[in-house]
Short mmCIF file of C-alpha atoms in Angstrom, two decimals:
data_model
loop_
_atom_site.label_atom_id
_atom_site.label_comp_id
_atom_site.label_asym_id
_atom_site.label_seq_id
_atom_site.Cartn_x
_atom_site.Cartn_y
_atom_site.Cartn_z
CA MET A 1 -6.69 -37.73 14.23
CA TYR A 2 -5.03 -37.98 10.90
CA THR A 3 -7.78 -37.22 8.72
CA ARG A 4 -8.35 -34.05 11.00
CA ILE A 5 -4.60 -33.18 10.46
CA LEU A 6 -5.04 -33.53 6.73
CA ARG A 7 -7.96 -31.41 6.48
CA THR A 8 -6.10 -28.80 8.27
CA ASN A 9 -3.32 -29.18 5.84
CA ILE A 10 -5.71 -28.92 2.91
CA LEU A 11 -7.12 -25.61 4.05
CA VAL A 12 -3.66 -24.10 4.83
CA SER A 13 -2.64 -24.94 1.36
CA ILE A 14 -5.81 -23.24 -0.07
CA LEU A 15 -5.29 -20.09 2.04
CA PHE A 16 -1.58 -19.98 0.57
CA LEU A 17 -3.09 -20.46 -3.01
CA PHE A 18 -5.24 -17.33 -2.24
CA LEU A 19 -2.18 -15.50 -0.96
CA SER A 20 -0.32 -16.54 -4.18
CA GLY A 21 -3.11 -15.23 -6.56
CA CYS A 22 -3.26 -17.72 -9.33
CA SER A 23 -0.23 -19.66 -7.91
CA SER A 24 2.34 -18.30 -10.66
CA GLU A 25 4.76 -15.47 -10.40
CA ARG A 26 3.08 -12.12 -11.45
CA SER A 27 5.60 -9.67 -12.87
CA TRP A 28 4.95 -6.22 -13.85
CA ARG A 29 3.52 -5.89 -17.43
CA TYR A 30 3.17 -2.24 -19.51
CA SER A 31 2.96 -1.20 -22.73
CA VAL A 32 2.80 2.15 -24.22
CA ASP A 33 -0.29 3.33 -26.24
CA SER A 34 0.03 4.20 -29.97
CA TYR A 35 0.42 8.11 -30.90
CA PRO A 36 0.98 9.98 -34.15
CA THR A 37 4.79 9.51 -35.00
CA ASP A 38 4.59 12.82 -37.08
CA ARG A 39 3.33 15.14 -34.36
CA HIS A 40 6.03 17.81 -33.22
CA PRO A 41 6.73 18.22 -29.73
CA LEU A 42 4.48 20.66 -27.74
CA LEU A 43 7.54 21.53 -25.43
CA SER A 44 11.18 20.91 -27.06
CA LYS A 45 12.89 20.05 -24.07
CA ARG A 46 14.09 16.74 -22.56
CA VAL A 47 12.18 15.25 -19.44
CA ALA A 48 14.23 13.25 -17.01
CA VAL A 49 12.23 10.52 -14.94
CA PRO A 50 13.82 9.59 -11.78
CA PRO A 51 12.49 6.38 -9.67
CA PHE A 52 9.44 7.55 -8.07
CA ARG A 53 9.51 8.32 -3.97
CA ASP A 54 8.10 5.80 -2.03
CA LEU A 55 6.00 7.74 0.73
CA ARG A 56 3.59 4.44 1.64
CA PRO A 57 3.14 3.93 5.19
CA ASP A 58 5.21 1.00 6.75
CA LYS A 59 2.07 -0.74 7.99
CA ASN A 60 1.36 -4.55 7.27
CA GLU A 61 -1.13 -7.13 9.06
CA ASN A 62 -1.62 -10.48 8.23
CA THR A 63 -4.32 -12.67 10.01
CA PHE A 64 -5.27 -15.02 7.31
CA LEU A 65 -4.77 -18.17 9.67
CA LEU A 66 -7.35 -17.00 12.09
CA ALA A 67 -9.64 -18.49 9.54
CA ILE A 68 -8.68 -21.76 10.72
CA LEU A 69 -10.10 -21.10 14.22
CA PRO A 70 -13.57 -22.40 15.03
CA LEU A 71 -16.19 -19.82 15.17
CA VAL A 72 -13.90 -17.37 13.60
CA PRO A 73 -15.84 -16.29 10.34
CA PHE A 74 -12.75 -14.87 8.41
CA GLY A 75 -8.98 -14.26 8.32
CA TRP A 76 -7.93 -11.01 6.54
CA VAL A 77 -4.45 -9.26 5.17
CA ASP A 78 -3.83 -5.31 5.21
CA TYR A 79 -0.74 -4.34 3.43
CA SER A 80 0.70 -1.05 2.72
CA THR A 81 3.70 -2.63 0.86
CA PRO A 82 2.56 -5.87 -0.46
CA GLU A 83 5.55 -6.35 -2.71
CA LEU A 84 7.51 -6.89 0.57
CA GLU A 85 4.94 -8.96 2.46
CA TYR A 86 5.02 -11.44 -0.35
CA GLN A 87 8.67 -11.56 -0.63
CA LYS A 88 8.65 -12.83 3.38
CA LEU A 89 6.58 -16.02 1.94
CA ALA A 90 9.26 -18.26 0.94
CA THR A 91 7.20 -20.96 -0.05
CA LEU A 92 4.79 -18.62 -2.23
CA PRO A 93 5.64 -17.32 -5.71
CA VAL A 94 6.28 -13.42 -5.38
CA TRP A 95 5.27 -10.29 -7.39
CA GLN A 96 8.33 -9.46 -9.43
CA PHE A 97 8.25 -5.74 -9.29
CA LYS A 98 9.56 -2.69 -7.87
CA PHE A 99 7.06 0.02 -7.73
CA ALA A 100 9.63 2.86 -7.66
CA GLU A 101 11.27 1.77 -10.78
CA ASP A 102 8.65 0.15 -12.78
CA PHE A 103 6.72 3.21 -12.42
CA ALA A 104 8.91 5.41 -13.48
CA LYS A 105 10.15 3.50 -16.23
CA ALA A 106 6.63 3.18 -17.43
CA ALA A 107 6.12 6.91 -17.20
CA ALA A 108 9.05 7.58 -19.05
CA GLU A 109 8.13 5.31 -22.04
CA GLU A 110 4.75 6.67 -22.21
CA LEU A 111 5.57 10.33 -22.14
CA ASP A 112 8.42 9.51 -24.79
CA ALA A 113 6.07 7.58 -27.21
CA SER A 114 3.67 10.58 -26.82
CA ASN A 115 5.84 13.04 -28.51
CA LEU A 116 4.82 15.69 -26.11
CA PHE A 117 8.44 16.62 -25.47
CA LYS A 118 11.78 16.38 -27.20
CA GLU A 119 12.73 13.24 -25.43
CA ALA A 120 11.69 11.52 -22.10
CA PHE A 121 13.70 8.87 -20.21
CA PHE A 122 14.24 7.34 -17.29
CA THR A 123 17.38 8.06 -15.21
CA SER A 124 18.56 7.80 -11.54
CA SER A 125 19.65 11.56 -12.22
CA ALA A 126 17.44 14.16 -11.99
CA SER A 127 19.22 16.73 -13.28
CA ALA A 128 20.17 15.01 -16.73
CA GLY A 129 16.93 16.53 -18.30
CA ASP A 130 15.54 20.09 -18.91
CA LEU A 131 12.50 19.07 -17.06
CA VAL A 132 11.92 16.59 -14.26
CA LEU A 133 9.05 14.48 -14.11
CA ARG A 134 8.56 13.17 -10.41
CA GLY A 135 6.33 10.81 -8.86
CA ASP A 136 5.18 10.17 -5.53
CA ILE A 137 3.79 6.92 -4.79
CA LYS A 138 1.37 7.52 -1.56
CA SER A 139 -0.73 4.18 -1.47
CA THR A 140 -0.12 0.52 -2.88
CA ARG A 141 -2.53 -0.51 -0.22
CA TYR A 142 -3.69 -4.32 -0.79
CA TRP A 143 -6.29 -5.98 1.47
CA GLY A 144 -8.42 -9.07 1.39
CA LYS A 145 -10.30 -11.78 3.38
CA VAL A 146 -10.95 -15.51 3.20
CA PHE A 147 -14.30 -16.63 4.51
CA SER A 148 -14.55 -19.64 6.59
CA TYR A 149 -17.99 -18.74 7.92
CA GLY A 150 -16.72 -20.38 11.66
CA PHE A 151 -16.26 -23.74 10.03
CA SER A 152 -12.48 -23.66 10.31
CA ILE A 153 -11.04 -26.63 8.30
CA ASN A 154 -14.63 -27.61 7.02
CA ALA A 155 -14.65 -24.25 5.03
CA PRO A 156 -13.45 -25.47 1.53
CA GLY A 157 -16.78 -27.60 1.57
CA LEU A 158 -18.70 -24.41 1.94
CA TRP A 159 -16.63 -23.13 -1.07
CA PHE A 160 -17.33 -25.66 -3.23
CA LEU A 161 -21.10 -25.59 -2.62
CA GLY A 162 -21.06 -21.98 -3.88
CA LEU A 163 -20.49 -19.90 -0.84
CA PRO A 164 -17.85 -16.85 -1.66
CA GLN A 165 -14.62 -17.86 -0.83
CA GLY A 166 -13.03 -14.19 -0.11
CA THR A 167 -12.29 -10.74 -1.26
CA ILE A 168 -9.41 -8.96 -2.77
CA HIS A 169 -8.76 -4.92 -3.16
CA ASN A 170 -6.10 -2.89 -4.58
CA GLU A 171 -5.33 0.80 -4.40
CA LEU A 172 -3.03 2.90 -5.80
CA GLU A 173 -2.31 6.61 -5.19
CA VAL A 174 0.45 8.52 -7.20
CA GLU A 175 1.14 12.30 -7.26
CA PHE A 176 2.85 13.56 -10.54
CA THR A 177 4.75 16.80 -10.65
CA LEU A 178 6.54 18.30 -13.78
CA VAL A 179 9.34 20.96 -12.75
CA ASP A 180 11.49 23.31 -15.01
CA GLN A 181 15.14 22.17 -13.97
CA ALA A 182 16.73 25.63 -15.05
CA ASN A 183 14.31 27.90 -12.77
CA GLY A 184 12.57 25.52 -10.21
CA VAL A 185 9.07 26.54 -12.04
CA LEU A 186 6.42 23.95 -11.45
CA LEU A 187 4.69 23.42 -14.55
CA TRP A 188 1.90 20.93 -14.01
CA ASN A 189 0.99 18.85 -10.89
CA LYS A 190 -1.78 16.12 -10.48
CA SER A 191 -2.69 13.67 -8.08
CA TYR A 192 -4.59 10.24 -8.84
CA LYS A 193 -6.34 7.33 -6.68
CA MET A 194 -7.40 4.41 -8.16
CA ALA A 195 -8.91 1.13 -6.81
CA TYR A 196 -9.66 -2.41 -7.95
CA HIS A 197 -12.04 -4.63 -6.11
CA LYS A 198 -12.93 -8.50 -6.55
CA SER A 199 -15.50 -8.74 -3.88
CA PRO A 200 -16.61 -11.42 -3.36
CA PHE A 201 -15.11 -14.00 -5.40
CA TRP A 202 -15.73 -18.10 -5.83
CA ILE A 203 -13.08 -20.81 -5.69
CA TYR A 204 -14.23 -21.92 -9.42
CA LYS A 205 -12.92 -18.48 -10.80
CA ILE A 206 -10.14 -17.07 -8.57
CA PRO A 207 -9.29 -13.43 -9.90
CA SER A 208 -6.00 -12.17 -10.28
CA ASP A 209 -5.07 -10.28 -7.09
CA PHE A 210 -2.71 -7.84 -8.77
CA ASP A 211 -4.02 -4.91 -11.04
CA TYR A 212 -1.28 -2.24 -10.17
CA ASP A 213 -0.10 -2.33 -13.75
CA ASN A 214 -3.68 -1.51 -15.21
CA MET A 215 -4.25 1.11 -12.60
CA PHE A 216 -1.20 2.94 -13.59
CA LYS A 217 -1.70 2.48 -17.19
CA ALA A 218 -5.15 4.33 -16.92
CA MET A 219 -3.25 7.04 -14.80
CA MET A 220 -0.75 7.76 -17.62
CA ARG A 221 -3.45 8.11 -20.29
CA ASP A 222 -4.99 10.70 -18.31
CA VAL A 223 -1.38 12.24 -17.60
CA VAL A 224 -0.65 12.52 -21.20
CA LYS A 225 -3.98 14.40 -21.73
CA SER A 226 -3.50 16.76 -18.80
CA LEU A 227 -0.04 17.46 -19.69
CA GLU A 228 -1.15 18.08 -23.33
CA SER A 229 -3.78 20.55 -22.44
CA THR A 230 -1.33 22.36 -20.05
CA LEU A 231 1.60 22.61 -22.43
CA SER A 232 -0.98 23.99 -25.08
CA ASP A 233 -1.68 26.73 -22.54
CA SER A 234 0.16 30.19 -23.93
CA ALA A 235 1.85 30.94 -20.47
CA VAL A 236 3.58 27.40 -20.60
CA LEU A 237 4.49 27.57 -24.27
CA ASP A 238 6.07 31.27 -23.44
CA SER A 239 8.60 29.70 -21.15
CA ARG A 240 10.05 27.15 -23.88
#
């Protein structure tokens, strides 16, 4: 009886380890690219970047512990707001980030460094700039599985023998718009949707379960290129 309880506790601990990614706090990390410092702004206006709007659905499902039941092949999670769900697991390290603010601050830093505008800055007041860059967060879906193969508390033995332990997926969808504050004219708009998959993974090499900062970085690289192309258009330049 004691052995069975011990094995159950071990499996639950491993499931918690899986939920916490690499068993350490994961904070938001973002660094801007290098741009020519002598480039003159294409648009001599100040861009305000307020916190992004959160348009994500409120739908979160956690059935990880089903993997402990005999004959059940796997347990899974499917989170629309993963950072909030992680905070509910008080015994686990949590993701230290806020999507709405961190995305907006990163976007402001990237645009300011790009020298496309006179200045770009993060602010709680959208009216502080000549232009406003808005971001709508449509998805930060996180979903994954842990495989027990129907062997319940004996599953770790199969993992160590070489069978996959589980899967990890991140999805990020954001829409950007650039608007002229003076007349409300839409200067630029573009939507992005990216995904990160580690399927399957093995217990000997558990990957990071958080790739949102890298996906957002890839988005911002294209945002800069797309804005540069749009701002070079004569119709937009005439509105300066």
